[in-house]
mmCIF file of C-alpha atoms and ligand atoms in Angstrom:
data_model
loop_
_atom_site.group_PDB
_atom_site.id
_atom_site.type_symbol
_atom_site.label_atom_id
_atom_site.label_comp_id
_atom_site.label_asym_id
_atom_site.label_seq_id
_atom_site.Cartn_x
_atom_site.Cartn_y
_atom_site.Cartn_z
ATOM 1 C CA UNK A 1 98.805 64.141 46.280
ATOM 2 C CA UNK A 2 99.877 67.730 46.136
ATOM 3 C CA UNK A 3 100.023 69.458 42.767
ATOM 4 C CA UNK A 4 101.394 72.989 43.053
ATOM 5 C CA UNK A 5 101.688 73.760 39.345
ATOM 6 C CA UNK A 6 98.772 73.787 36.915
ATOM 7 C CA UNK A 7 97.890 76.193 34.107
ATOM 8 C CA UNK A 8 94.621 77.350 32.503
ATOM 9 C CA UNK A 9 93.536 78.433 29.023
ATOM 10 C CA UNK A 10 94.287 82.056 29.936
ATOM 11 C CA UNK A 11 97.994 81.679 29.156
ATOM 12 C CA UNK A 12 97.245 81.065 25.488
ATOM 13 C CA UNK A 13 98.860 77.621 25.188
ATOM 14 C CA UNK A 14 96.860 75.513 27.667
ATOM 15 C CA UNK A 15 93.307 74.248 27.581
ATOM 16 C CA UNK A 16 90.633 74.136 30.240
ATOM 17 C CA UNK A 17 89.021 76.473 32.741
ATOM 18 C CA UNK A 18 89.756 76.518 36.460
ATOM 19 C CA UNK A 19 86.672 74.478 37.410
ATOM 20 C CA UNK A 20 87.681 71.703 35.009
ATOM 21 C CA UNK A 21 91.117 71.541 36.635
ATOM 22 C CA UNK A 22 89.587 71.329 40.118
ATOM 23 C CA UNK A 23 87.242 68.534 39.006
ATOM 24 C CA UNK A 24 90.180 66.678 37.452
ATOM 25 C CA UNK A 25 92.174 67.175 40.654
ATOM 26 C CA UNK A 26 89.399 65.708 42.763
ATOM 27 C CA UNK A 27 89.133 62.730 40.416
ATOM 28 C CA UNK A 28 92.915 62.187 40.494
ATOM 29 C CA UNK A 29 93.078 62.235 44.288
ATOM 30 C CA UNK A 30 94.855 65.604 44.501
ATOM 31 C CA UNK A 31 94.026 67.174 47.860
ATOM 32 C CA UNK A 32 95.871 70.467 47.437
ATOM 33 C CA UNK A 33 96.421 72.232 44.128
ATOM 34 C CA UNK A 34 97.891 75.571 43.124
ATOM 35 C CA UNK A 35 97.016 77.381 39.932
ATOM 36 C CA UNK A 36 100.293 78.824 38.663
ATOM 37 C CA UNK A 37 99.447 80.316 35.332
ATOM 38 C CA UNK A 38 102.062 82.354 33.485
ATOM 39 C CA UNK A 39 102.462 85.922 34.743
ATOM 40 C CA UNK A 40 102.218 88.436 31.873
ATOM 41 C CA UNK A 41 105.515 89.227 30.148
ATOM 42 C CA UNK A 42 107.063 92.639 29.501
ATOM 43 C CA UNK A 43 105.984 94.511 26.378
ATOM 44 C CA UNK A 44 107.677 93.241 23.231
ATOM 45 C CA UNK A 45 107.475 89.538 24.088
ATOM 46 C CA UNK A 46 105.293 87.455 21.763
ATOM 47 C CA UNK A 47 101.801 86.584 22.966
ATOM 48 C CA UNK A 48 101.015 82.929 23.561
ATOM 49 C CA UNK A 49 103.650 82.360 26.235
ATOM 50 C CA UNK A 50 101.744 84.026 29.081
ATOM 51 C CA UNK A 51 98.433 85.642 29.908
ATOM 52 C CA UNK A 52 97.877 89.263 28.876
ATOM 53 C CA UNK A 53 98.026 91.992 31.520
ATOM 54 C CA UNK A 54 94.292 92.596 31.182
ATOM 55 C CA UNK A 55 93.653 88.933 32.115
ATOM 56 C CA UNK A 56 95.529 89.033 35.413
ATOM 57 C CA UNK A 57 92.813 90.563 37.662
ATOM 58 C CA UNK A 58 90.203 88.128 36.275
ATOM 59 C CA UNK A 59 92.568 85.200 36.743
ATOM 60 C CA UNK A 60 93.062 86.134 40.387
ATOM 61 C CA UNK A 61 89.372 86.589 41.142
ATOM 62 C CA UNK A 62 88.411 83.411 39.310
ATOM 63 C CA UNK A 63 90.892 81.276 41.266
ATOM 64 C CA UNK A 64 89.879 82.888 44.556
ATOM 65 C CA UNK A 65 86.188 82.297 43.843
ATOM 66 C CA UNK A 66 86.912 78.661 43.037
ATOM 67 C CA UNK A 67 88.985 78.305 46.215
ATOM 68 C CA UNK A 68 86.057 79.572 48.296
ATOM 69 C CA UNK A 69 83.643 77.297 46.447
ATOM 70 C CA UNK A 70 85.844 74.247 47.063
ATOM 71 C CA UNK A 71 85.840 74.985 50.795
ATOM 72 C CA UNK A 72 82.046 74.740 50.880
ATOM 73 C CA UNK A 73 81.743 71.858 48.430
ATOM 74 C CA UNK A 74 84.525 69.792 50.014
ATOM 75 C CA UNK A 75 86.604 69.936 46.832
ATOM 76 C CA UNK A 76 90.391 70.045 46.776
ATOM 77 C CA UNK A 77 92.162 72.893 48.533
ATOM 78 C CA UNK A 78 92.794 75.504 45.821
ATOM 79 C CA UNK A 79 95.716 77.915 46.123
ATOM 80 C CA UNK A 80 96.406 81.061 44.141
ATOM 81 C CA UNK A 81 99.795 80.963 42.508
ATOM 82 C CA UNK A 82 101.616 82.255 39.505
ATOM 83 C CA UNK A 83 104.591 81.164 37.400
ATOM 84 C CA UNK A 84 106.769 84.191 36.771
ATOM 85 C CA UNK A 85 109.580 84.403 34.259
ATOM 86 C CA UNK A 86 112.895 85.729 35.351
ATOM 87 C CA UNK A 87 113.812 88.377 32.841
ATOM 88 C CA UNK A 88 116.846 90.517 33.604
ATOM 89 C CA UNK A 89 116.069 94.235 33.990
ATOM 90 C CA UNK A 90 112.364 93.536 34.540
ATOM 91 C CA UNK A 91 112.544 92.519 38.190
ATOM 92 C CA UNK A 92 110.736 95.707 39.225
ATOM 93 C CA UNK A 93 107.771 94.978 36.997
ATOM 94 C CA UNK A 94 107.492 91.441 38.358
ATOM 95 C CA UNK A 95 107.829 92.580 41.974
ATOM 96 C CA UNK A 96 105.035 95.104 41.478
ATOM 97 C CA UNK A 97 102.689 92.532 39.950
ATOM 98 C CA UNK A 98 103.439 90.031 42.731
ATOM 99 C CA UNK A 99 102.732 92.644 45.403
ATOM 100 C CA UNK A 100 99.422 93.607 43.851
ATOM 101 C CA UNK A 101 97.679 90.275 44.554
ATOM 102 C CA UNK A 102 97.433 87.872 47.506
ATOM 103 C CA UNK A 103 99.397 85.018 45.973
ATOM 104 C CA UNK A 104 99.942 81.846 47.975
ATOM 105 C CA UNK A 105 102.899 80.720 45.907
ATOM 106 C CA UNK A 106 105.182 82.190 43.262
ATOM 107 C CA UNK A 107 107.102 79.868 40.964
ATOM 108 C CA UNK A 108 110.188 81.307 39.293
ATOM 109 C CA UNK A 109 111.138 80.038 35.854
ATOM 110 C CA UNK A 110 113.861 80.595 33.328
ATOM 111 C CA UNK A 111 112.179 79.980 29.940
ATOM 112 C CA UNK A 112 114.110 82.632 27.997
ATOM 113 C CA UNK A 113 117.759 83.014 27.117
ATOM 114 C CA UNK A 114 117.833 86.585 25.849
ATOM 115 C CA UNK A 115 114.798 86.617 23.542
ATOM 116 C CA UNK A 116 114.882 82.867 22.835
ATOM 117 C CA UNK A 117 112.139 80.740 24.432
ATOM 118 C CA UNK A 118 114.403 77.711 24.429
ATOM 119 C CA UNK A 119 111.635 75.345 25.588
ATOM 120 C CA UNK A 120 109.396 76.195 22.605
ATOM 121 C CA UNK A 121 109.436 73.206 20.209
ATOM 122 C CA UNK A 122 108.959 75.626 17.296
ATOM 123 C CA UNK A 123 112.278 77.322 18.145
ATOM 124 C CA UNK A 124 114.276 74.154 18.540
ATOM 125 C CA UNK A 125 116.476 74.977 15.507
ATOM 126 C CA UNK A 126 118.217 77.615 17.614
ATOM 127 C CA UNK A 127 119.922 74.917 19.703
ATOM 128 C CA UNK A 128 122.323 74.703 16.728
ATOM 129 C CA UNK A 129 123.725 78.104 17.781
ATOM 130 C CA UNK A 130 124.977 76.649 21.075
ATOM 131 C CA UNK A 131 127.202 73.858 22.283
ATOM 132 C CA UNK A 132 125.601 71.973 25.178
ATOM 133 C CA UNK A 133 128.397 73.185 27.495
ATOM 134 C CA UNK A 134 127.843 76.859 26.675
ATOM 135 C CA UNK A 135 124.081 76.524 26.885
ATOM 136 C CA UNK A 136 124.154 74.759 30.259
ATOM 137 C CA UNK A 137 126.533 77.328 31.687
ATOM 138 C CA UNK A 138 124.338 80.173 30.502
ATOM 139 C CA UNK A 139 121.119 78.528 31.722
ATOM 140 C CA UNK A 140 122.367 77.637 35.192
ATOM 141 C CA UNK A 141 124.047 81.027 35.615
ATOM 142 C CA UNK A 142 120.708 82.658 34.801
ATOM 143 C CA UNK A 143 118.876 80.318 37.166
ATOM 144 C CA UNK A 144 121.230 81.240 40.012
ATOM 145 C CA UNK A 145 120.657 84.924 39.355
ATOM 146 C CA UNK A 146 116.911 84.283 39.183
ATOM 147 C CA UNK A 147 116.722 82.606 42.581
ATOM 148 C CA UNK A 148 118.900 85.316 44.135
ATOM 149 C CA UNK A 149 116.411 87.979 42.975
ATOM 150 C CA UNK A 150 114.259 87.235 46.009
ATOM 151 C CA UNK A 151 111.122 87.312 43.845
ATOM 152 C CA UNK A 152 110.271 83.619 43.968
ATOM 153 C CA UNK A 153 109.296 80.935 46.481
ATOM 154 C CA UNK A 154 110.067 77.920 44.321
ATOM 155 C CA UNK A 155 112.259 77.401 41.263
ATOM 156 C CA UNK A 156 110.161 75.537 38.688
ATOM 157 C CA UNK A 157 111.442 72.723 36.431
ATOM 158 C CA UNK A 158 115.002 73.557 37.486
ATOM 159 C CA UNK A 159 116.801 71.748 34.667
ATOM 160 C CA UNK A 160 114.390 72.692 31.877
ATOM 161 C CA UNK A 161 117.404 73.153 29.594
ATOM 162 C CA UNK A 162 117.499 69.340 29.164
ATOM 163 C CA UNK A 163 113.985 69.313 27.647
ATOM 164 C CA UNK A 164 114.979 68.214 24.138
ATOM 165 C CA UNK A 165 117.620 65.816 25.371
ATOM 166 C CA UNK A 166 120.795 67.793 24.642
ATOM 167 C CA UNK A 167 123.217 67.791 27.555
ATOM 168 C CA UNK A 168 126.966 68.075 28.095
ATOM 169 C CA UNK A 169 128.838 64.769 28.078
ATOM 170 C CA UNK A 170 130.294 65.405 31.553
ATOM 171 C CA UNK A 171 130.592 67.961 34.272
ATOM 172 C CA UNK A 172 126.890 68.087 35.180
ATOM 173 C CA UNK A 173 127.739 67.733 38.834
ATOM 174 C CA UNK A 174 129.413 71.129 38.904
ATOM 175 C CA UNK A 175 126.154 72.752 37.773
ATOM 176 C CA UNK A 176 124.077 70.677 40.149
ATOM 177 C CA UNK A 177 126.149 71.644 43.190
ATOM 178 C CA UNK A 178 126.368 75.321 42.252
ATOM 179 C CA UNK A 179 122.605 75.422 41.658
ATOM 180 C CA UNK A 180 121.756 73.674 44.918
ATOM 181 C CA UNK A 181 124.027 76.089 46.818
ATOM 182 C CA UNK A 182 122.402 79.069 45.084
ATOM 183 C CA UNK A 183 118.919 77.768 45.994
ATOM 184 C CA UNK A 184 119.977 77.221 49.595
ATOM 185 C CA UNK A 185 121.455 80.708 49.999
ATOM 186 C CA UNK A 186 118.414 82.269 48.346
ATOM 187 C CA UNK A 187 116.030 80.320 50.596
ATOM 188 C CA UNK A 188 113.945 79.016 47.690
ATOM 189 C CA UNK A 189 112.446 75.546 47.273
ATOM 190 C CA UNK A 190 113.070 73.232 44.329
ATOM 191 C CA UNK A 191 110.133 71.974 42.284
ATOM 192 C CA UNK A 192 109.940 68.312 41.323
ATOM 193 C CA UNK A 193 107.994 68.639 38.081
ATOM 194 C CA UNK A 194 106.642 65.538 36.366
ATOM 195 C CA UNK A 195 106.063 67.241 32.987
ATOM 196 C CA UNK A 196 109.575 66.274 31.873
ATOM 197 C CA UNK A 197 108.342 62.690 31.590
ATOM 198 C CA UNK A 198 106.013 63.859 28.794
ATOM 199 C CA UNK A 199 108.822 65.640 26.903
ATOM 200 C CA UNK A 200 111.686 64.356 24.671
ATOM 201 C CA UNK A 201 114.047 64.177 27.691
ATOM 202 C CA UNK A 202 111.556 61.672 29.220
ATOM 203 C CA UNK A 203 112.768 62.464 32.716
ATOM 204 C CA UNK A 204 111.393 64.380 35.677
ATOM 205 C CA UNK A 205 112.740 67.914 36.251
ATOM 206 C CA UNK A 206 115.169 67.899 38.035
ATOM 207 C CA UNK A 207 117.445 64.916 37.408
ATOM 208 C CA UNK A 208 118.171 62.780 40.452
ATOM 209 C CA UNK A 209 121.701 64.235 40.693
ATOM 210 C CA UNK A 210 120.385 67.773 41.026
ATOM 211 C CA UNK A 211 117.714 66.728 43.503
ATOM 212 C CA UNK A 212 120.311 64.920 45.625
ATOM 213 C CA UNK A 213 122.489 68.042 45.611
ATOM 214 C CA UNK A 214 119.455 70.072 46.724
ATOM 215 C CA UNK A 215 118.764 67.628 49.523
ATOM 216 C CA UNK A 216 122.399 67.762 50.655
ATOM 217 C CA UNK A 217 122.240 71.578 50.657
ATOM 218 C CA UNK A 218 119.038 71.558 52.744
ATOM 219 C CA UNK A 219 116.756 72.912 49.992
ATOM 220 C CA UNK A 220 113.059 72.082 50.548
ATOM 221 C CA UNK A 221 110.961 70.691 47.689
ATOM 222 C CA UNK A 222 107.487 70.895 46.148
ATOM 223 C CA UNK A 223 105.697 68.716 43.578
ATOM 224 C CA UNK A 224 103.818 69.763 40.454
ATOM 225 C CA UNK A 225 102.467 68.279 37.240
ATOM 226 C CA UNK A 226 102.733 71.487 35.173
ATOM 227 C CA UNK A 227 99.428 70.388 33.623
ATOM 228 C CA UNK A 228 98.394 72.396 30.572
ATOM 229 C CA UNK A 229 95.254 70.292 30.180
ATOM 230 C CA UNK A 230 92.902 69.048 32.927
ATOM 231 C CA UNK A 231 93.715 65.427 32.083
ATOM 232 C CA UNK A 232 97.301 65.976 33.272
ATOM 233 C CA UNK A 233 96.495 67.243 36.788
ATOM 234 C CA UNK A 234 98.301 65.047 39.292
ATOM 235 C CA UNK A 235 99.912 63.067 36.496
ATOM 236 C CA UNK A 236 103.037 61.087 37.447
ATOM 237 C CA UNK A 237 103.261 62.657 40.883
ATOM 238 C CA UNK A 238 103.821 59.198 42.343
ATOM 239 C CA UNK A 239 107.000 59.062 40.234
ATOM 240 C CA UNK A 240 107.908 62.506 41.604
ATOM 241 C CA UNK A 241 107.444 61.245 45.153
ATOM 242 C CA UNK A 242 109.533 58.202 44.367
ATOM 243 C CA UNK A 243 112.362 60.407 43.060
ATOM 244 C CA UNK A 244 112.153 62.572 46.177
ATOM 245 C CA UNK A 245 112.532 59.537 48.414
ATOM 246 C CA UNK A 246 115.439 58.306 46.318
ATOM 247 C CA UNK A 247 117.108 61.689 46.863
ATOM 248 C CA UNK A 248 116.592 61.385 50.616
ATOM 249 C CA UNK A 249 113.535 63.595 51.139
ATOM 250 C CA UNK A 250 110.766 62.559 53.505
ATOM 251 C CA UNK A 251 108.665 65.712 53.257
ATOM 252 C CA UNK A 252 107.666 68.451 50.825
ATOM 253 C CA UNK A 253 106.345 71.988 51.231
ATOM 254 C CA UNK A 254 102.963 73.563 50.629
ATOM 255 C CA UNK A 255 102.877 77.364 50.382
ATOM 256 C CA UNK A 256 99.976 79.395 51.722
ATOM 257 C CA UNK A 257 100.228 83.169 51.730
ATOM 258 C CA UNK A 258 103.822 82.624 50.545
ATOM 259 C CA UNK A 259 104.718 80.821 53.771
ATOM 260 C CA UNK A 260 106.020 77.245 53.537
ATOM 261 C CA UNK A 261 104.469 74.465 55.567
ATOM 262 C CA UNK A 262 106.025 71.019 55.686
ATOM 263 C CA UNK A 263 103.975 67.925 54.861
ATOM 264 C CA UNK A 264 105.127 64.314 54.983
ATOM 265 C CA UNK A 265 105.694 62.528 51.703
HETATM 266 ZN ZN1 ZN B 25 103.026 76.977 29.974
HETATM 267 FE FE1 FE B 26 107.471 76.782 32.888
HETATM 268 FE FE1 FE B 27 104.179 75.847 34.059
HETATM 269 ZN ZN1 ZN B 28 106.084 75.501 33.584
#
């Protein structure tokens, strides 16, 4: 199993240190894992969504030390990644941070619509300000702009906007095809993220329809659990693989030094 998306306690809303995640990965049969903790956010964003800027150098050295240790101990392959938010007008800040460290993989995420962290259960009341149609249009427009920024290798949980179950009654296909085309032109991969199964939507990110559109557009894929606790490392990745096969994939990508390498499913 390949799990290219796990967090650590540094982000402020996950539990567990890197070594605990590696031990859990080994126990779960994960042979390659990428730490992708949340890149610090611009000033003015609330704490608790991402690690603080002062944590970033320690995060990097801790993951690299663990990676070296796992080579000698025969543990899982450990990659250094990060999950970066796409925030309009802050692309420069993100690019600078990404250039400053030897990341293997950079996940790009849209978690914010303006200042609203729409995936935060505590802010769920704000869905009342949107119709599902308007919200989906806004989210997928932002996601297309995010992938076109050139900052990211993989677009994480690509239909996160479905998290709490609200979705337009029809017309999803239009968004799926536009998104897959945007991913293909940007040269990014799509993440098949099993965390959606643990959320109210009770469905992997992305939906089969979006994954099929990605496959048709020639977009490569990765798999990740988005674990925020060691117990969730590798969780439901067999369901992710099953969905990939259903969408027509027979391989996924691993990123090392931000270069994709194909591995059979
Ligand atoms: Zn998180
Ligand atoms: Fe995320
Ligand atoms: Fe994540
Ligand atoms: Zn995530």
